[in-house]
Short mmCIF file of N, CA and C in Angstrom, two decimals:
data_model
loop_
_atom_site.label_atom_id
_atom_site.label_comp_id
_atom_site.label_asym_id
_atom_site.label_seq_id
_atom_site.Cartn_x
_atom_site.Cartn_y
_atom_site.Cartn_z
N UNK X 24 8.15 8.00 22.58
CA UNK X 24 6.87 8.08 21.89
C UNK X 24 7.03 7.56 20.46
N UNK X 25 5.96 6.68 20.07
CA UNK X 25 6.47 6.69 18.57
C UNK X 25 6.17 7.11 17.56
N UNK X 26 6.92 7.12 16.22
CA UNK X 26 6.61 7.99 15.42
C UNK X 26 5.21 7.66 14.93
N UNK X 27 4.40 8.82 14.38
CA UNK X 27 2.97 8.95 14.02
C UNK X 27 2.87 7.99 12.87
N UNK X 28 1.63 7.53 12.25
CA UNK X 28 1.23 7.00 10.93
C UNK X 28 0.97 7.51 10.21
N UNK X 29 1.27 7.32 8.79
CA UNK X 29 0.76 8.39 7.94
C UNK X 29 0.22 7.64 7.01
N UNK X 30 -0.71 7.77 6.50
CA UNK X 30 -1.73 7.46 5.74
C UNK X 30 -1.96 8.04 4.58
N UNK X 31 -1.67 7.62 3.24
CA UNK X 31 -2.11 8.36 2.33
C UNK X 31 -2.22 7.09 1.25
N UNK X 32 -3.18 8.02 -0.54
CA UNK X 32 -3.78 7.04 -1.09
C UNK X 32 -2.61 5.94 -1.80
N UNK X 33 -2.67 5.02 -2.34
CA UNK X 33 -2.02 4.16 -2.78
C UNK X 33 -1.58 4.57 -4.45
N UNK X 34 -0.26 4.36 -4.48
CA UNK X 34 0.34 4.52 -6.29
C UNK X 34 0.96 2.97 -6.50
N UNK X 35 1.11 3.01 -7.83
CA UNK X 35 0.62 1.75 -8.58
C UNK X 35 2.52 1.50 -7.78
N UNK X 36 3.43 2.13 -7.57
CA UNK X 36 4.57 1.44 -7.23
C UNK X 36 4.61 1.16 -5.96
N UNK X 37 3.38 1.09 -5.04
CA UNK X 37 3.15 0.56 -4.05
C UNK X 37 2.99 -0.58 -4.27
N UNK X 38 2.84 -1.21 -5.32
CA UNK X 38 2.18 -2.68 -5.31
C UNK X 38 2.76 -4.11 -4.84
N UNK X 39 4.07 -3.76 -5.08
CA UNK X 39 5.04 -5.23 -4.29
C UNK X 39 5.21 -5.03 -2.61
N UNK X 40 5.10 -3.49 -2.45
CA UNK X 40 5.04 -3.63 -0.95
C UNK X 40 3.77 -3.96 0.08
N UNK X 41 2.67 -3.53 -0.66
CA UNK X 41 1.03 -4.35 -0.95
C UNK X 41 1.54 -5.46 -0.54
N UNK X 42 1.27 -6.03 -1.08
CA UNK X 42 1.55 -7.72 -1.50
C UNK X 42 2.52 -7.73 -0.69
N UNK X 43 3.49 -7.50 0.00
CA UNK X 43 4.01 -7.78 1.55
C UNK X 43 3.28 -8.08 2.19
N UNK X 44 2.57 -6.88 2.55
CA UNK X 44 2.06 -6.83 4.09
C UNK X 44 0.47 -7.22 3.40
N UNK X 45 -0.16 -7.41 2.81
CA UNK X 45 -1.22 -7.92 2.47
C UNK X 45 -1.16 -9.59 2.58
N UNK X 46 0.30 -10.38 2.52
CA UNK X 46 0.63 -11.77 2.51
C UNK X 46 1.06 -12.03 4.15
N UNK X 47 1.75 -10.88 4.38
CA UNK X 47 1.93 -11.24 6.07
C UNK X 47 0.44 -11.41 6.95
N UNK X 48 -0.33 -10.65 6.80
CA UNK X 48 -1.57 -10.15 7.16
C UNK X 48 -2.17 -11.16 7.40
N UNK X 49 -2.41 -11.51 5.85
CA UNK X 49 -3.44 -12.92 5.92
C UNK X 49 -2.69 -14.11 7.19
N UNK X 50 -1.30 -14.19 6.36
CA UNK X 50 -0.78 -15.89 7.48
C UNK X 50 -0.51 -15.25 8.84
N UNK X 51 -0.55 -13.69 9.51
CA UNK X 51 -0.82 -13.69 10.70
C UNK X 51 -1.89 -13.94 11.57
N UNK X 52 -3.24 -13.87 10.47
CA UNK X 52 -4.49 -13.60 10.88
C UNK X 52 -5.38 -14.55 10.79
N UNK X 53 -5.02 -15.50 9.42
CA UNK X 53 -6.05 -16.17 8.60
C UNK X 53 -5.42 -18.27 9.54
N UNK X 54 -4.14 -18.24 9.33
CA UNK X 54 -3.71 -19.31 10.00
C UNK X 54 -4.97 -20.17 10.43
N UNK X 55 -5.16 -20.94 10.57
CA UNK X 55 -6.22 -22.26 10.90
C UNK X 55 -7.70 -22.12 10.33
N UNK X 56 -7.73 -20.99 9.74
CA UNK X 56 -9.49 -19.85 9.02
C UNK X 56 -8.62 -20.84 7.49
N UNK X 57 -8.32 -20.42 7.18
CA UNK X 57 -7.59 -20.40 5.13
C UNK X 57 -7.09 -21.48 5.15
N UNK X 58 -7.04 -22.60 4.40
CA UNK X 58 -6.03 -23.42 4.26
C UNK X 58 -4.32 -23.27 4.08
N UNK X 59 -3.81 -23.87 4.73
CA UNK X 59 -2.44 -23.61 4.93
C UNK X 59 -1.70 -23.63 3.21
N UNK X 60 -2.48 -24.62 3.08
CA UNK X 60 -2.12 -24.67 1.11
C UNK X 60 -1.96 -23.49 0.57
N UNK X 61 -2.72 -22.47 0.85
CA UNK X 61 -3.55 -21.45 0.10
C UNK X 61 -2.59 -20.19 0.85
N UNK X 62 -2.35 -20.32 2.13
CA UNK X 62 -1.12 -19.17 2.96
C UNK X 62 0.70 -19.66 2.53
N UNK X 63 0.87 -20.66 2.26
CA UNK X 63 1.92 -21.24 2.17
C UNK X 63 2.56 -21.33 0.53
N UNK X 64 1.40 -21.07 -0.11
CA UNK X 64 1.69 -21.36 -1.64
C UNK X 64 3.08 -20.01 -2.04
N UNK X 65 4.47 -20.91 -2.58
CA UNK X 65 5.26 -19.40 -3.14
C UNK X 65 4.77 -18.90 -3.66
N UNK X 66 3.46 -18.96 -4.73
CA UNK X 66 3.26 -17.97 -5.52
C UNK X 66 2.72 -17.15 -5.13
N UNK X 67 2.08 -17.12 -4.00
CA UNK X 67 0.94 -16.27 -3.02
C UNK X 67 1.62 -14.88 -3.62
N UNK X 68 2.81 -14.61 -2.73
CA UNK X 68 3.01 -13.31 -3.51
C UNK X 68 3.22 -12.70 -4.14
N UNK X 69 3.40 -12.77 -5.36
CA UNK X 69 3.46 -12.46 -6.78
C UNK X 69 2.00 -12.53 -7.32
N UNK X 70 1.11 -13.37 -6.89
CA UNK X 70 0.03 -13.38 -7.45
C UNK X 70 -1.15 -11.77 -6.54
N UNK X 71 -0.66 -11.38 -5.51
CA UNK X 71 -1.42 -10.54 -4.68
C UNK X 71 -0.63 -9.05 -5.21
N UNK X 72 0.90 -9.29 -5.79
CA UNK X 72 1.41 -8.09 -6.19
C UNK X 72 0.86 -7.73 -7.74
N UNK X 73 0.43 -8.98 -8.26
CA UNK X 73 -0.18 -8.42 -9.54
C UNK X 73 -1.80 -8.11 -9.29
N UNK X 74 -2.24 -8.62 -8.39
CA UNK X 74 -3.84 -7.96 -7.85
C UNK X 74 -3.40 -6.77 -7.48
N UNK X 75 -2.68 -6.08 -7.16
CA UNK X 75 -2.56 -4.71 -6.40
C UNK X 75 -2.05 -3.76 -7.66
N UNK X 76 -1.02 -4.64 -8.26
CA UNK X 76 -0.79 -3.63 -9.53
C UNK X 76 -2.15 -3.73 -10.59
N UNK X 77 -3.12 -4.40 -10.79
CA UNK X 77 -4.30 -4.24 -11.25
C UNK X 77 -5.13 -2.98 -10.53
N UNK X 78 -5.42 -3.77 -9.36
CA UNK X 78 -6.13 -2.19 -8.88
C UNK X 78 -5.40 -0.58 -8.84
N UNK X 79 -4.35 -0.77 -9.08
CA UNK X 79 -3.97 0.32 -8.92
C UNK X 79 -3.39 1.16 -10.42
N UNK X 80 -3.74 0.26 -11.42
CA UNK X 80 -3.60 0.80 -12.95
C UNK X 80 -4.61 0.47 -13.90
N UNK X 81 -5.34 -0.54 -13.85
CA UNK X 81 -6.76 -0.54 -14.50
C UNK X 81 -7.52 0.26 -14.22
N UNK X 82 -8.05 0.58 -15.57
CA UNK X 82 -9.11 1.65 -15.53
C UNK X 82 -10.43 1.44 -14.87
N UNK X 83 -10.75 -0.06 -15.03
CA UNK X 83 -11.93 -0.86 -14.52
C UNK X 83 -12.11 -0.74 -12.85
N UNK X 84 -10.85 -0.48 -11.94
CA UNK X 84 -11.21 -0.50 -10.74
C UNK X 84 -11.14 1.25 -10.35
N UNK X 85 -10.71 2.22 -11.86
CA UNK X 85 -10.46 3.44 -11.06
C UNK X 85 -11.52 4.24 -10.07
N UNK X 86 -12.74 3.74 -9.74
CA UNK X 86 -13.80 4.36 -8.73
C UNK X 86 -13.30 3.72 -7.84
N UNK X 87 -12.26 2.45 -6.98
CA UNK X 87 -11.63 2.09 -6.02
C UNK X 87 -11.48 3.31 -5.67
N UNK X 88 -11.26 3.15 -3.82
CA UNK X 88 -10.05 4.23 -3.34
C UNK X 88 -9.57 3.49 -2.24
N UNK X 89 -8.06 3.53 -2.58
CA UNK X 89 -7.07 2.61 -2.21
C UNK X 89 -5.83 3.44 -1.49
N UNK X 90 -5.60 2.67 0.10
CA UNK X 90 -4.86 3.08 0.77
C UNK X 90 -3.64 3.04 1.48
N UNK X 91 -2.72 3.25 2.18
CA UNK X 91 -1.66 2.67 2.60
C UNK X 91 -1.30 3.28 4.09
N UNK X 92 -1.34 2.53 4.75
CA UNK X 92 -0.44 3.28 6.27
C UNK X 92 1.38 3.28 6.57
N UNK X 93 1.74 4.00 6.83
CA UNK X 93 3.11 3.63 6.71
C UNK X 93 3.46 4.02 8.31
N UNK X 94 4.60 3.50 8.66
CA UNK X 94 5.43 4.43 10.24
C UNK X 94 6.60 3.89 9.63
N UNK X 95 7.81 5.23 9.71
CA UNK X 95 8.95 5.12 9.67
C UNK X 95 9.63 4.71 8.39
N UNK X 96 8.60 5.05 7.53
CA UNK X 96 9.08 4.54 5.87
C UNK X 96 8.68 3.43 5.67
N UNK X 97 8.13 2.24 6.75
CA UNK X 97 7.37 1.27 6.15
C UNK X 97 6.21 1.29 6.18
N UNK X 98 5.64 0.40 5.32
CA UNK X 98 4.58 0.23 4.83
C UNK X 98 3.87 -1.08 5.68
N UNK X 99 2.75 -0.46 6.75
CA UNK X 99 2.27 -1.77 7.89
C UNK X 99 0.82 -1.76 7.45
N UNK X 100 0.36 -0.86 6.47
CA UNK X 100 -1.41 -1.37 6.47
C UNK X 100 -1.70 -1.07 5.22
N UNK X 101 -2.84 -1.58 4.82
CA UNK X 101 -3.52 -1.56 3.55
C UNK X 101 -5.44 -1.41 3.27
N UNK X 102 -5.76 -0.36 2.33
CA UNK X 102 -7.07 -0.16 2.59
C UNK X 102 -7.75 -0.18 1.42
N UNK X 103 -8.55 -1.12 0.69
CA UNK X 103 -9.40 -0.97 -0.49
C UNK X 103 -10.84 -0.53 -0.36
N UNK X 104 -11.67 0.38 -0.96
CA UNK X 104 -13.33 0.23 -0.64
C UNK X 104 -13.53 0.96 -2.23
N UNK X 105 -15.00 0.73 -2.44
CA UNK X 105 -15.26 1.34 -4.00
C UNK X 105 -16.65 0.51 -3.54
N UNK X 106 -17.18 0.77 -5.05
CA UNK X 106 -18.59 0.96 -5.37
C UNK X 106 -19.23 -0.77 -5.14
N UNK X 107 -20.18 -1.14 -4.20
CA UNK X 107 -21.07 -2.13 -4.47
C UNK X 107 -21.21 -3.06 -5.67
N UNK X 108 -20.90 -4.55 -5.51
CA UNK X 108 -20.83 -4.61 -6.88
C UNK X 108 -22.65 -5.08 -7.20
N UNK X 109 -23.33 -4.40 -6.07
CA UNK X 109 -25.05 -4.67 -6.37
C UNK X 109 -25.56 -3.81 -6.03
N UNK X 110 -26.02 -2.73 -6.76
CA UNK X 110 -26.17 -1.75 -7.12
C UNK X 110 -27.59 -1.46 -6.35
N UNK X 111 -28.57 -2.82 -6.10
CA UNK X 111 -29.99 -2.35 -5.44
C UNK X 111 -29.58 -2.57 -4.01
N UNK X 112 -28.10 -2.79 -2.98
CA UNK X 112 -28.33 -2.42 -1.98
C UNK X 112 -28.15 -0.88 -1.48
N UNK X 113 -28.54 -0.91 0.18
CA UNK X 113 -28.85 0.48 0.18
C UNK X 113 -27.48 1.16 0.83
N UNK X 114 -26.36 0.14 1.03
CA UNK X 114 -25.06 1.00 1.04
C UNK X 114 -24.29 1.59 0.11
N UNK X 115 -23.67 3.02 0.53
CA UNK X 115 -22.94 3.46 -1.00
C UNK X 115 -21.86 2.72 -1.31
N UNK X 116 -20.76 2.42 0.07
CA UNK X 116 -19.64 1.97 -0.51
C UNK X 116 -19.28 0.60 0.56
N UNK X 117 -18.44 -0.41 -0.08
CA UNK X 117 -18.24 -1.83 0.13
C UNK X 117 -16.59 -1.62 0.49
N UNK X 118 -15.71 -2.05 1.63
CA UNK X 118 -14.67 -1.97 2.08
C UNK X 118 -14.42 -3.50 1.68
N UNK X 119 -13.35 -3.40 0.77
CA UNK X 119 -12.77 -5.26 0.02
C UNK X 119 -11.69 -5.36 0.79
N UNK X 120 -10.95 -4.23 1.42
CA UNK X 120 -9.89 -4.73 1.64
C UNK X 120 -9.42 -3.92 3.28
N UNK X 121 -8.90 -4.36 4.38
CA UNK X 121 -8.19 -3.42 5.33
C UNK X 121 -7.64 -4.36 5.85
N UNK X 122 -5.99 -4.34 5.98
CA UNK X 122 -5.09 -5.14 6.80
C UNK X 122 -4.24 -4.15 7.34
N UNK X 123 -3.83 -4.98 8.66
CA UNK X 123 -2.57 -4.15 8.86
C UNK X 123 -1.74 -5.17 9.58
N UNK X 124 -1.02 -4.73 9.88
CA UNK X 124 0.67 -5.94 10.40
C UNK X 124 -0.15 -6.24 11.64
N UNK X 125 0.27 -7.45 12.43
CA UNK X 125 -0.16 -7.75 13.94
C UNK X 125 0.19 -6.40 14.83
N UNK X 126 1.88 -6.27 14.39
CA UNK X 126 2.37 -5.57 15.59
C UNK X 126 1.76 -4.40 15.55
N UNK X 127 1.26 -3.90 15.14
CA UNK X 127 0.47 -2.60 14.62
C UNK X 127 -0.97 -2.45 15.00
N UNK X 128 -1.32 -3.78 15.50
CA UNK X 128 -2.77 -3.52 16.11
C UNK X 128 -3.04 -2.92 16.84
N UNK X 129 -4.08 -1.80 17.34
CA UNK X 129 -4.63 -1.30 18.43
C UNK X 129 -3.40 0.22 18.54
N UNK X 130 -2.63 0.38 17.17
CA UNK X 130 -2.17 1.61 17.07
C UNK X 130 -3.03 2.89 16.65
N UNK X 131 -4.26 2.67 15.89
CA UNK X 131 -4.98 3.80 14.97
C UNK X 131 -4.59 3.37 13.53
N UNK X 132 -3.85 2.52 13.21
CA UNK X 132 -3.51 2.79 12.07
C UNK X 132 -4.75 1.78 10.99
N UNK X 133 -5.81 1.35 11.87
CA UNK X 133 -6.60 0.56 11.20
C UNK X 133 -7.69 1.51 11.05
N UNK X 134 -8.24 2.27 12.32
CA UNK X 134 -9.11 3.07 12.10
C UNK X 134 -8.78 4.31 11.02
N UNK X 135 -7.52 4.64 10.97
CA UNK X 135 -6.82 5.93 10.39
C UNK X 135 -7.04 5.50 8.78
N UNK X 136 -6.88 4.16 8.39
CA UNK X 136 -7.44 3.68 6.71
C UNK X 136 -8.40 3.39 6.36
N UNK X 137 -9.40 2.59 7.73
CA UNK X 137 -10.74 3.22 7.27
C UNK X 137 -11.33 4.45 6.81
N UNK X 138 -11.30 5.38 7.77
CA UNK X 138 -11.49 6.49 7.81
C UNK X 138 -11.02 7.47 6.35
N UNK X 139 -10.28 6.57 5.53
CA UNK X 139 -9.21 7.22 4.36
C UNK X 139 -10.60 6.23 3.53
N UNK X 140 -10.33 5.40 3.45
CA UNK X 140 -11.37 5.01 2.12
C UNK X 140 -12.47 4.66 1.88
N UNK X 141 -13.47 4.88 3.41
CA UNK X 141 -14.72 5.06 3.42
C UNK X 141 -15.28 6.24 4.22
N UNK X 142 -14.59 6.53 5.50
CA UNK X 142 -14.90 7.86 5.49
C UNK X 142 -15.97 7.43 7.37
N UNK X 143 -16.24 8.22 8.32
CA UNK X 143 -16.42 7.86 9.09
C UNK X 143 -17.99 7.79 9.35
N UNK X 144 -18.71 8.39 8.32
CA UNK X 144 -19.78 8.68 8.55
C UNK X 144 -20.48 8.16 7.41
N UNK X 145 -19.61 7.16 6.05
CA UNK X 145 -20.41 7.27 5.17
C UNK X 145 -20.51 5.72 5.55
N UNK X 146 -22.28 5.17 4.76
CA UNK X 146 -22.74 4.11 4.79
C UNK X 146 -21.81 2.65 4.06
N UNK X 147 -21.72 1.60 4.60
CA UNK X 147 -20.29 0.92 3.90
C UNK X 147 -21.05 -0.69 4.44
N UNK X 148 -20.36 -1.76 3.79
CA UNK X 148 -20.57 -2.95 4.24
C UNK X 148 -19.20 -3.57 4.03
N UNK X 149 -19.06 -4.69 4.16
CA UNK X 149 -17.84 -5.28 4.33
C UNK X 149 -18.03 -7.18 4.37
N UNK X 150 -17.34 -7.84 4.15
CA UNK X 150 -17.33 -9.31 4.85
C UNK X 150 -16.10 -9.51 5.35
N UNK X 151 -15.98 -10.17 6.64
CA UNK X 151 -15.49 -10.49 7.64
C UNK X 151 -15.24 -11.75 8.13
N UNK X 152 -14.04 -12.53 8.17
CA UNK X 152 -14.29 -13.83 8.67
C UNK X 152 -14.89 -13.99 10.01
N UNK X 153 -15.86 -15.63 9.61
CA UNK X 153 -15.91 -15.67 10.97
C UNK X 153 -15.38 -17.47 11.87
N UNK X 154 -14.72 -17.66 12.61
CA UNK X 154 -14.33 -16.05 13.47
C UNK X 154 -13.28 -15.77 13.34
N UNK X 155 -13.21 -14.37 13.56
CA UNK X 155 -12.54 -13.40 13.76
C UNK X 155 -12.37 -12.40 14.97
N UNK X 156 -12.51 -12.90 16.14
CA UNK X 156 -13.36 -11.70 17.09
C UNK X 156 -12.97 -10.02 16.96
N UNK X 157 -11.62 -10.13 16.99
CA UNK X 157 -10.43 -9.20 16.93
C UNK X 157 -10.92 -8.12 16.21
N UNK X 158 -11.25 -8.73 14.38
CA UNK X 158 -11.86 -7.45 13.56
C UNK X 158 -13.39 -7.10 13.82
N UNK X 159 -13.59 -8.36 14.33
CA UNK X 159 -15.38 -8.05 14.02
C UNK X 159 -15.52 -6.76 15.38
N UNK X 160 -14.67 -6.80 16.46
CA UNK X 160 -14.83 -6.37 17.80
C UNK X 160 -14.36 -4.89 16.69
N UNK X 161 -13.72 -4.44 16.01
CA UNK X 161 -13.00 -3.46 15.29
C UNK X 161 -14.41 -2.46 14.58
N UNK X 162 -14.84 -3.70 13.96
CA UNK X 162 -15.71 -2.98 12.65
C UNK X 162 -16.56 -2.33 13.43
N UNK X 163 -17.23 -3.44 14.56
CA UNK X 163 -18.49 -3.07 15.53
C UNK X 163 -18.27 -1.44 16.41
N UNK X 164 -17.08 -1.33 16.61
CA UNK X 164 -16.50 -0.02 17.65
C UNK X 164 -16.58 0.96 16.69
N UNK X 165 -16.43 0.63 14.77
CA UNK X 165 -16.79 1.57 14.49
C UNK X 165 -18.45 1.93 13.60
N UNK X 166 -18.89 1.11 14.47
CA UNK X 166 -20.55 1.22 13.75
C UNK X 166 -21.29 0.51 12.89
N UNK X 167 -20.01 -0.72 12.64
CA UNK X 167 -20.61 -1.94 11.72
C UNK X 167 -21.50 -2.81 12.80
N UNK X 168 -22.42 -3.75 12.08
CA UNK X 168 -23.16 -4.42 12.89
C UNK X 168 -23.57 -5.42 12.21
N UNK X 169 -23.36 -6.70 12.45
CA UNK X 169 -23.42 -8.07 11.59
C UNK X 169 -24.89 -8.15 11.23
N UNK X 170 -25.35 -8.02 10.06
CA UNK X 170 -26.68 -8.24 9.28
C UNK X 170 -27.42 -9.62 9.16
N UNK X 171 -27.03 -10.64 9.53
CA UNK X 171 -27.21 -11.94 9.64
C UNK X 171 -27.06 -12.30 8.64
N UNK X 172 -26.37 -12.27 7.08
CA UNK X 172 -26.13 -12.86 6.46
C UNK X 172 -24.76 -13.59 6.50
N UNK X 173 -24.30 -14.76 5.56
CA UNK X 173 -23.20 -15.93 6.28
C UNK X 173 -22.80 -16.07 4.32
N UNK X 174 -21.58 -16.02 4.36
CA UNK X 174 -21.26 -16.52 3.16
C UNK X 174 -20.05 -17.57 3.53
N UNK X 175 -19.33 -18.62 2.33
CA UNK X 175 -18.49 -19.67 2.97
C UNK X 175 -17.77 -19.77 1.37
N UNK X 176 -16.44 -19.57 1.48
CA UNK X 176 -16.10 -19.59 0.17
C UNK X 176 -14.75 -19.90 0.62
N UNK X 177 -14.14 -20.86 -0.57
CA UNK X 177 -13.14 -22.17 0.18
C UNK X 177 -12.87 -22.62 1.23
N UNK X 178 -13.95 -22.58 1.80
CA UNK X 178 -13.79 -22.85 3.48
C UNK X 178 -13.78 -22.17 4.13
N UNK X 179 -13.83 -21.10 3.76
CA UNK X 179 -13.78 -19.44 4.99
C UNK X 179 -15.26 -19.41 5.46
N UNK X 180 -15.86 -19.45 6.38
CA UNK X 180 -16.99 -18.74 6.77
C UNK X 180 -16.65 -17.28 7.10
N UNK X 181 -17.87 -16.51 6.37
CA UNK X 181 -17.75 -14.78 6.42
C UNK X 181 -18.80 -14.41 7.20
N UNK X 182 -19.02 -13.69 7.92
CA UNK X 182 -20.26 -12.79 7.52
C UNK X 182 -20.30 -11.27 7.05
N UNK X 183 -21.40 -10.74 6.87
CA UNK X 183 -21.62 -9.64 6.21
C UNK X 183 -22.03 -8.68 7.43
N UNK X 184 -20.68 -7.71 7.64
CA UNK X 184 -21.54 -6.32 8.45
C UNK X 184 -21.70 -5.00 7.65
N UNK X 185 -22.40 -4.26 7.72
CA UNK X 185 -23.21 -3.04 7.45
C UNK X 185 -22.71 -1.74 8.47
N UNK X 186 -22.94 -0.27 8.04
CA UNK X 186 -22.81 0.39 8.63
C UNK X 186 -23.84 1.71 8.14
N UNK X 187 -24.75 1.77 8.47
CA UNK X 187 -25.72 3.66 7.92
C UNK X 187 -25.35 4.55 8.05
N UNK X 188 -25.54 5.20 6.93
CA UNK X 188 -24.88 6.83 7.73
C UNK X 188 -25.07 7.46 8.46
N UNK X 189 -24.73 8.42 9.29
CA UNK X 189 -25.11 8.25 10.18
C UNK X 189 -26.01 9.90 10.59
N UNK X 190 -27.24 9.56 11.11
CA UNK X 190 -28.35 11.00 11.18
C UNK X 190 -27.71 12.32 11.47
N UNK X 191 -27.69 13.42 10.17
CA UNK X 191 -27.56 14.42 10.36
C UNK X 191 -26.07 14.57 9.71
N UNK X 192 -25.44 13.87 9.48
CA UNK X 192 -24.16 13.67 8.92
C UNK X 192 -24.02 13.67 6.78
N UNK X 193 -23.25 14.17 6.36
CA UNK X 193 -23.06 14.20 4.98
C UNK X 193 -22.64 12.67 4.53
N UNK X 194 -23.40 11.78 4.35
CA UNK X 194 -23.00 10.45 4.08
C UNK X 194 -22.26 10.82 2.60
N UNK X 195 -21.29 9.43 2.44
CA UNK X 195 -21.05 8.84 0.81
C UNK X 195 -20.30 9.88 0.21
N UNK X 196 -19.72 10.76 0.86
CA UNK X 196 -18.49 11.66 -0.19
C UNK X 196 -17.81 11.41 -0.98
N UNK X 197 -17.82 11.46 -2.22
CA UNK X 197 -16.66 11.18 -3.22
C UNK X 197 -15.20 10.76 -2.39
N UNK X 198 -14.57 10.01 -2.86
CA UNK X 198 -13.33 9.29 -2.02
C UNK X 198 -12.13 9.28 -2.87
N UNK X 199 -12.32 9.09 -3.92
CA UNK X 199 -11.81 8.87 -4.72
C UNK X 199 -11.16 9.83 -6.20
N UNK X 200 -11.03 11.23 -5.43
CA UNK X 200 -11.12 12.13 -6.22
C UNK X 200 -9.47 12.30 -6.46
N UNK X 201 -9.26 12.70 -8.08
CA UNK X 201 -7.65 12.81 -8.39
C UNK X 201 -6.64 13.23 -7.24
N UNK X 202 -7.74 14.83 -7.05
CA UNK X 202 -6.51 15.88 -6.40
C UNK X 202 -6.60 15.27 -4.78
N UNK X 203 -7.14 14.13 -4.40
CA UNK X 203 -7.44 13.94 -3.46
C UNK X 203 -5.86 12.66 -3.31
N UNK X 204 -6.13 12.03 -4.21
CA UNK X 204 -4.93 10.83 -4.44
C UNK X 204 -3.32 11.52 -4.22
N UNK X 205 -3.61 12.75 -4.88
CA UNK X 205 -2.03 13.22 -5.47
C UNK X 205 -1.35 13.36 -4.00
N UNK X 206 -1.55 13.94 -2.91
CA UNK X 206 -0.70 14.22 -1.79
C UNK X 206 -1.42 13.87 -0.45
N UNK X 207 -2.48 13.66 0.06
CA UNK X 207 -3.13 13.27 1.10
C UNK X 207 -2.42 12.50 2.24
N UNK X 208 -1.93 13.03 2.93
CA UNK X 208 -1.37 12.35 3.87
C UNK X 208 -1.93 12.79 5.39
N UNK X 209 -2.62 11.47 5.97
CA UNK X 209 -3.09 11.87 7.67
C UNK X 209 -2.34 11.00 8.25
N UNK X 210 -1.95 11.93 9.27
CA UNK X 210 -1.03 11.55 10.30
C UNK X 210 -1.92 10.82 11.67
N UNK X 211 -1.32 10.07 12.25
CA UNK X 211 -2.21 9.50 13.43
C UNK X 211 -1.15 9.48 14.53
#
């Protein structure tokens, strides 16, 4: 059997191992979507370990809540979501970020970091390459549903899925709370 996932929030000396599996992620996933320029570049990772050490020590992203999956002491997934950066839509919170290793797909450990930084019931949007079937088939199982909007930025076609909260349920819980960061660990 193998060992469980554990999931808990992200500290700023997570950030070079971020930027691992956030660089594997993409060139497992993104390959023929991203330009190879853009997956292949050495600096790729150093430049994604100083995005991660940003979010995870600037004050500017501290309403982020930022995640990590681990099995066996490593570190196989990664989870960003925080506040809309457009304030008149009607979702509370925007998921920027969820990867996890290939080999790790279809373990829980994708649903297990959603579930950590948006929460299962609260209202959320996201962009998504397309295509992608793999995640979009992911987001959809958990209640996302493609809105018909299309964005295209260096060549990526995205689209935009949505998720409501859902009737009768406590949407939009604070996520991001100190004592919540300090030890939180879910097992899957």
């Amino acid at each position: 059997m193998a060992t469980p996932v554990c999931v808990r929030y992200a500290r700023v000396e997570d950030a070079a191992e971020m930027a691992r599996v956030n660089v594997l992620s993409w060139r497992e996933t993104y390959r023929g979507v991203m330009a190879d320029h853009v997956l292949d570049d050495p600096e790729l990772p150093a430049t994604r370990e100083r995005f991660w050490t940003a979010m995870l020590s600037d004050e500017r992203y501290r309403a982020n809540s930022v995640a990590v999956a681990e099995r066996d002491g490593g570190m196989i997934g990664i989870a960003m979501a925080g506040p809309t950066q457009s304030p008149e839509l009607e979702w509370g919170t925007h998921l920027y970020v969820l990867y996890v290793v290939a080999a790790e797909h279809g373990t829980g450990a994708g649903a297990a970091l959603l579930d950590t930084v948006v929460g299962p019931h609260d209202s959320a949007a996201l962009w998504v390459a397309d295509p992608n079937p793999r995640a979009q088939a992911f987001y959809r199982k958990h209640g996302f549903v493609a809105d018909g909007t299309v964005n295209v930025d260096d060549g990526v076609r995205e689209i935009r899925m949505v998720r409501s909260a859902h009737p009768g349920e406590q949407p939009d819980r604070p996520r991001n709370r100190p004592e919540d960061r300090q030890d939180e660990h879910r097992h899957q």
